[in-house]
Structure formats: C-alpha cells, structure tokens
XYZ file of C-alpha atoms in Angstrom:
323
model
C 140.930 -22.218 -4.837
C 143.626 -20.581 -6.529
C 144.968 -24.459 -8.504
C 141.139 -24.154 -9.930
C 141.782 -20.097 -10.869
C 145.088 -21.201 -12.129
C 143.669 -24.162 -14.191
C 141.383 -22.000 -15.684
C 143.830 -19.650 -16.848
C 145.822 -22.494 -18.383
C 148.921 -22.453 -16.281
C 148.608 -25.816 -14.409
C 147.195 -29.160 -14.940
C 143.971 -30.438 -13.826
C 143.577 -30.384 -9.983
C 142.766 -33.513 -7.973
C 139.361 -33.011 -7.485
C 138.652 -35.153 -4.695
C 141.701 -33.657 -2.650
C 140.038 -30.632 -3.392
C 136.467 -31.464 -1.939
C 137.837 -33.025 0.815
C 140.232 -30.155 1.834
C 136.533 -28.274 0.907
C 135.024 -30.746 3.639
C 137.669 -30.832 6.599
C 137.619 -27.090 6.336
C 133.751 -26.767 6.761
C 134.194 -29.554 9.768
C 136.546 -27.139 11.544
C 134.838 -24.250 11.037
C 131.697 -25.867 12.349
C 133.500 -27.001 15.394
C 134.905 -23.429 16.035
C 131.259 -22.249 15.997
C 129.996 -25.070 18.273
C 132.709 -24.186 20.889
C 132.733 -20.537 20.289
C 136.337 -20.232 19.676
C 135.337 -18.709 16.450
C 137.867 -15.634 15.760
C 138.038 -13.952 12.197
C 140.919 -13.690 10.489
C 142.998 -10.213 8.958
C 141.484 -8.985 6.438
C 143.274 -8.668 2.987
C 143.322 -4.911 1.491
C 143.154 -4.190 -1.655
C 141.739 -1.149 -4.000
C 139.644 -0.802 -6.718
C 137.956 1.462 -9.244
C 134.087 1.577 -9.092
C 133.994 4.018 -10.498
C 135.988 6.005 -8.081
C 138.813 4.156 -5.962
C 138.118 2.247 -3.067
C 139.906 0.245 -0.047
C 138.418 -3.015 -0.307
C 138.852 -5.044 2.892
C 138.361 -9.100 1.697
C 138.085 -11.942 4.038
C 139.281 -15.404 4.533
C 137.525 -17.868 2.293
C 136.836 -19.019 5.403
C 134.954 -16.205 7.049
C 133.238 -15.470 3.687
C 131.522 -18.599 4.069
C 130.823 -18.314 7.519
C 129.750 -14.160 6.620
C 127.353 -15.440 3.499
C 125.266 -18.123 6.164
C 124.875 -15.360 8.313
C 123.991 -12.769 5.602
C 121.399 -15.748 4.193
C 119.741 -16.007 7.775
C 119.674 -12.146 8.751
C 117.963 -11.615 5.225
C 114.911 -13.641 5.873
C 114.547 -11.487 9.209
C 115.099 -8.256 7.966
C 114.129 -7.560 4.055
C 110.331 -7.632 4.847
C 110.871 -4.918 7.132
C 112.419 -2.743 4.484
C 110.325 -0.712 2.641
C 109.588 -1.198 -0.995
C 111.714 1.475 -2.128
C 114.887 0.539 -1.641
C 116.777 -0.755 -3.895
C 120.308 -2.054 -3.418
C 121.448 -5.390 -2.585
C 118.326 -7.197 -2.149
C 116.405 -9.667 -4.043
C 114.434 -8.652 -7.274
C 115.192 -5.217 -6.883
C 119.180 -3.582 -8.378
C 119.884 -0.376 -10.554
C 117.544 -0.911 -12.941
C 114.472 -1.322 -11.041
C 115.548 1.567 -8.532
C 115.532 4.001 -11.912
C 112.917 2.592 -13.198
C 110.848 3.604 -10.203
C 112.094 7.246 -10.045
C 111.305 7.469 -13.059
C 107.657 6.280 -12.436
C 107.805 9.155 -9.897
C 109.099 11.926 -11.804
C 105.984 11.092 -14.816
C 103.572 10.886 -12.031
C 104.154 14.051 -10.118
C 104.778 15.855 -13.636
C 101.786 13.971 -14.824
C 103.794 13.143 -18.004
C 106.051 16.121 -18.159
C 103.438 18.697 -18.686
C 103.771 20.105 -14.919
C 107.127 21.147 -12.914
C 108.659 18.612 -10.671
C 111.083 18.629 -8.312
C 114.073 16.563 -7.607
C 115.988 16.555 -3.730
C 118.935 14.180 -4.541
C 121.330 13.595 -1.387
C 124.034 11.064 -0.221
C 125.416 10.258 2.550
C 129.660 11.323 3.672
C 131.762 8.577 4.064
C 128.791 6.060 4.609
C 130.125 2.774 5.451
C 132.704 4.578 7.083
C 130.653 6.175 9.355
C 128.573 3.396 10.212
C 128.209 3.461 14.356
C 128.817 -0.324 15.541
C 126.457 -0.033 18.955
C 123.442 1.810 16.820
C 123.930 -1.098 14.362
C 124.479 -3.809 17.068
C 121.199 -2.356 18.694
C 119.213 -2.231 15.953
C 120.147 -5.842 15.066
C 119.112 -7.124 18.652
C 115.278 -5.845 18.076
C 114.606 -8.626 16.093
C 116.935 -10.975 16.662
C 116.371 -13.411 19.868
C 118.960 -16.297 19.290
C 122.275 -15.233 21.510
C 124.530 -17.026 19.764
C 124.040 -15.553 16.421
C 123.943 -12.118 17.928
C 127.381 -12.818 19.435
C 128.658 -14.021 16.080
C 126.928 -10.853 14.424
C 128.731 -9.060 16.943
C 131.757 -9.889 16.487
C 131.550 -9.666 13.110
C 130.834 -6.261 13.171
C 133.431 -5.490 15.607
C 136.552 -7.356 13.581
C 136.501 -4.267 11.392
C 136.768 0.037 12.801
C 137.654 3.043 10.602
C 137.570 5.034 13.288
C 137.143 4.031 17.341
C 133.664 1.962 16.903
C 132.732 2.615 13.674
C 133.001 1.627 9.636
C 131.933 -1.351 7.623
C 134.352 -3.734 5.526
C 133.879 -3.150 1.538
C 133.846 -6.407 0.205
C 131.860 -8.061 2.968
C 128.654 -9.315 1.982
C 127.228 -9.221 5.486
C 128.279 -5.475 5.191
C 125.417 -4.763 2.595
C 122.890 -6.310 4.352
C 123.863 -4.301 7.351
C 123.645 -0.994 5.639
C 120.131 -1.369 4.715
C 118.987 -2.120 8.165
C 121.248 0.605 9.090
C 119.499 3.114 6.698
C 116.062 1.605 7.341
C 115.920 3.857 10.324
C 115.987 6.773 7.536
C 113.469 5.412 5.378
C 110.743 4.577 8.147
C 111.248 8.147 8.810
C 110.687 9.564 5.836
C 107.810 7.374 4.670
C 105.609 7.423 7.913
C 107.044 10.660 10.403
C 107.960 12.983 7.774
C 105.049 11.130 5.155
C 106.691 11.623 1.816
C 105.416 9.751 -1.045
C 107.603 9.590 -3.387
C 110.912 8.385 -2.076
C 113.446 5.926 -3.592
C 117.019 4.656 -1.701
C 120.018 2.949 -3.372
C 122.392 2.172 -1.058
C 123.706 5.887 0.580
C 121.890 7.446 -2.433
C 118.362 8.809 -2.369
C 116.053 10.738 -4.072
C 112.222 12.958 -3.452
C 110.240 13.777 -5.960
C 107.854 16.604 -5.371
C 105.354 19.393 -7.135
C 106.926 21.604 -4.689
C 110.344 23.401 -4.220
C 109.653 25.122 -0.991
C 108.388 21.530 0.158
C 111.507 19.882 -0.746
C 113.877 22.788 1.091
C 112.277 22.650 4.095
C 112.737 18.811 4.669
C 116.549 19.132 3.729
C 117.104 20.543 7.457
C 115.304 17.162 8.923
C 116.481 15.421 6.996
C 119.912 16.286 8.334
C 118.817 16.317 11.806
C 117.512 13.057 11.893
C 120.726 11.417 10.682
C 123.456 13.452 12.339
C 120.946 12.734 15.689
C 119.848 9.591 15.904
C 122.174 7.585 13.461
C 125.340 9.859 13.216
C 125.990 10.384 9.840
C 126.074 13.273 7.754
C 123.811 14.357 4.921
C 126.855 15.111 2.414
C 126.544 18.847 1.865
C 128.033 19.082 -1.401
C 126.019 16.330 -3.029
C 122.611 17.762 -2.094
C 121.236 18.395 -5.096
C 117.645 20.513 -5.986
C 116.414 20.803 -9.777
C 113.887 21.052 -11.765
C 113.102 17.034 -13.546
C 113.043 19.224 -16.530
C 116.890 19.404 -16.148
C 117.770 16.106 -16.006
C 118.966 14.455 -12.806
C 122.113 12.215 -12.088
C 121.212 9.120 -10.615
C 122.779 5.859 -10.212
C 124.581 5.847 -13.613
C 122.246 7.531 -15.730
C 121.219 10.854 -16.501
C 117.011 11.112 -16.098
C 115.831 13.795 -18.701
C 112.265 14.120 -19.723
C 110.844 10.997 -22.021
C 114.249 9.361 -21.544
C 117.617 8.907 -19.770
C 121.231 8.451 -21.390
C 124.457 7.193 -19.571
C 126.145 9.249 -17.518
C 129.197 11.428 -19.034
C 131.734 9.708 -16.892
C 130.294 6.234 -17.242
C 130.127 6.136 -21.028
C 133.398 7.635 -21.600
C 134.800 4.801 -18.644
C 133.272 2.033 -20.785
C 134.683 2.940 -24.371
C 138.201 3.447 -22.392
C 137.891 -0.527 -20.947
C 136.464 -1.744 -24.392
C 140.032 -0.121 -26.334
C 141.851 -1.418 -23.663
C 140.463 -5.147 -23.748
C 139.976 -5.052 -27.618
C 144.245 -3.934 -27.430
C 144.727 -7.040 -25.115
C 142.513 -9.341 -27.402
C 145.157 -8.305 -30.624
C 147.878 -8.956 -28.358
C 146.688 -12.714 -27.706
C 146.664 -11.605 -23.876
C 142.680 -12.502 -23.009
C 140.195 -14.617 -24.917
C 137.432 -13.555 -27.615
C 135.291 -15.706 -25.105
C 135.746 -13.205 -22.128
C 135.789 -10.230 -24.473
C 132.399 -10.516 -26.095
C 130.942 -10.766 -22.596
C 132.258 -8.069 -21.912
C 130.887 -6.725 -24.931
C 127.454 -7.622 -24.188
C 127.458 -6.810 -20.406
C 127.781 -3.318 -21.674
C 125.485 -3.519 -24.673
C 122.830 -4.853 -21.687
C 123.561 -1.329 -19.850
C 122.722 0.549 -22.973
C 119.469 -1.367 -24.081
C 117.834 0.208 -20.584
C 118.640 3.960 -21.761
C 118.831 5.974 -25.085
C 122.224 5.084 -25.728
C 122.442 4.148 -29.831
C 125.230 7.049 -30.264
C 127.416 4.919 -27.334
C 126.122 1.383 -29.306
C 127.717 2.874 -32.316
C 131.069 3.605 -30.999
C 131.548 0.458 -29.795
C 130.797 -1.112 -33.161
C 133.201 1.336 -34.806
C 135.985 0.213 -31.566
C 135.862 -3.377 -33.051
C 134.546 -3.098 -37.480
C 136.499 -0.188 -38.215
C-alpha cells in the first residue's frame, strides 16, 4: 500500500504488481484462516487527529482489520438498515447531507404551509456520542437480530478492542463504528416515531431535529426526550446544544443555515472553505500539488454551493483564482 501511495506521488518507480497481489492474496489466506480457527485478535489501533470541522482523535486500523471490519459492516447492513426508519440520514445508502436537509426542509414548508404560518424548530445533539456509546446495550441490541454465533463473537470483539471509558466508546475511523451508531440510535428514533408519535422528525448521525406548529409541544418533549436516553441508552441530551426557534429565524443544521425560501452555508463553513482554497491555490504557485487535484477540489466545493444560495461564496472563489 504505501509503494502504490508513493508511486502516485512520484517518488518511486513502478511497483511489481504481481508481488503486490500476491502479498494482497497470502494476506487474505491468513486472515481467513485466523477466522476459521478463531484465533482472530485485532491489532493497536493507530491515532491520529483531524479537523472536521472541529478536531478529532481518529483511531485507524490495520489494513488488515479494515478489511475484515468492512465484510462485517457489508453483512450487518443488509440486517439492520430496513429496520431503520426513513428518516435518518447518515451513513447509509441513498440517503447523506443533502437528502437529510432536503427533508427538513420539506418539513419546515409543510408545517408552515409555505412560510405563511409559525413553525417550530427543537434541534438537539447528543454529548460526547461515540464516546459514550455503552458496549453491552450495543452488544444486546446487536444479538436481537443476529442468530449466527460466530459473527456475534467477531462483532463482539470488535466492539470490545476499543473503550473510552470502562465499557464504553466507539473508534472514529472505523467503518463498522457508523453502522453501529445507527442501530445504537435506532432505539431513539422508534421512540420518537411510534411511543412519543412525532411526525416530523429527521436524524443525522448524533444530530436531530422536530418540526412542529407548536412551542409548548416541542418543550414538553425535551424532558423525554432526555429521559429516554440518559435511561435506557445512557447518553446525554447535550444541554447546551438544545436549540428552540422560530423556522422564521433560520436554523443551523448540518452545514447550512435553513432560512425561509432558502438556506446559505454556514458562517464557519464558508469562511473554512475560502481559507483551504488560498491555502491550496498558495501550494499550486509553489509547484507543491497538481492543477489536477486542485480543480477537484475546486469543484467539490462548487458542488456544496450549487445545493444552497451561495453565488456571493461562488464569487469569491473566482476572485481567489482570476484576480
């Protein structure tokens, strides 16, 4: 892996591509034979941080056990997304930032019927989320609908290679760890849809939103809302990020800013971009990275902008590379 990162980047030769396939092979052999005898252990995980947008601890495993943790994620999927409801949004197939917005927005013009009522917006998160995620309620909730006792003690131990805290967090960076936080917070969405029967409801990842006519509706379901998590899944409505506001006022949500007839990047976001873009275009003059990767860049960000008012933003970044 890293002779093909380093060919790319022009500092060695060509690898041999069929030592590479077959080091590719004997390594998916034992692997396979570690599974079969169940003297499958994972390996340390390598910690790094990163900004997204805030800093993170990143915990990255083996190329290895990312194999091993994508076959799993593949076969858990199939068994768990058509349990989820249709409202939630993050990390599964056909659904991402976009759509999730697109949907609360769908909410906020029906309940307003098209702006010319009040709604209101509950907007929470959750403290420390994959932090706080309990490894038995997870393990548990896994076993419901799982039958096959070997994968549950792989899924098991998967879960266990990685603790905050005594028996609980999830590994950033793992891709089994997504999938697990949706069947982790599907326990919060079942309740809200069909015990506490709210309508409109959508759920990105530890973010979610309620749309309602009502303000006095909305206030009264913060408190079970907080119950039910602290009691039956042990985690913590964050009560600094519990938001109530009129739609009128615009709302903060994944990214963007939701205002009536239209939404617009978020303050931090925009300004983040236009700091990267004179930072790569700086790097580009220097001869340091290729107009190839820059102009995807480029248009990665001009594809944010074309879902939200955003032609002052288009602008600037035209002026960051004609002026």
């Amino acid at each position: 892996m890293i002779a093909w990162r380093e060919f790319r980047r022009g500092k060695r030769s060509k690898p041999d591509v069929s030592k590479f396939e077959l080091n590719l092979e004997n390594n998916l052999f034992e692997l396979n034979n570690l599974l079969a005898s169940k003297k499958w252990q994972h390996d340390s995980y390598k910690v790094f941080f990163k900004n997204d947008p805030k800093l993170r601890k990143i915990h990255e495993a083996s190329v290895r056990d990312r194999v091993l943790y994508q076959a799993v994620y593949q076969k858990l999927y199939h068994i768990f997304d058509s349990s989820f409801i249709f409202h939630s949004y993050s990390s599964r197939n056909n659904k991402g930032t976009y759509a999730g917005i697109s949907a609360f927005e769908k909410y906020i013009n029906k309940v307003s019927q098209n702006n010319t009522k009040s709604a209101y917006i509950l907007k929470c998160d959750i403290r420390k989320f994959f932090d706080s995620i309990d490894h038995n309620i997870l393990f548990s909730l896994i076993s419901k609908k799982v039958t096959d006792i070997d994968l549950l003690l792989l899924i098991k131990q998967i879960i266990f290679s990685f603790q905050n805290i005594a028996g609980k967090g999830l590994p950033l960076g793992n891709v089994t760890s997504q999938l697990f936080s949706n069947i982790y917070l599907n326990e919060l969405d079942q309740y809200v849809k069909h015990t506490m029967k709210i309508k409109y409801y959508v759920r990105y990842c530890d973010d979610f939103v309620i749309v309602s006519e009502s303000l006095i509706y909305l206030q009264k379901h913060i408190r079970y809302l907080k119950q039910f998590c602290k009691q039956e899944l042990l985690i913590d409505i964050h009560p600094n990020k519990v938001i109530l506001r009129k739609s009128s006022q615009g709302i903060d949500f994944l990214g963007f800013v939701v205002l009536p007839y239209r939404k617009v990047l978020r303050t931090k976001t925009k300004n983040r971009l236009l700091k990267n873009l004179y930072d790569l275009k700086t790097l580009f003059d220097k001869g340091v990275i290729e107009k190839e990767y820059l102009d995807q860049v480029v248009q990665s960000y001009l594809g944010i902008l074309s879902h939200c008012k955003g032609e002052n933003v288009t602008q600037q970044i035209e002026r960051i590379f004609w002026d």
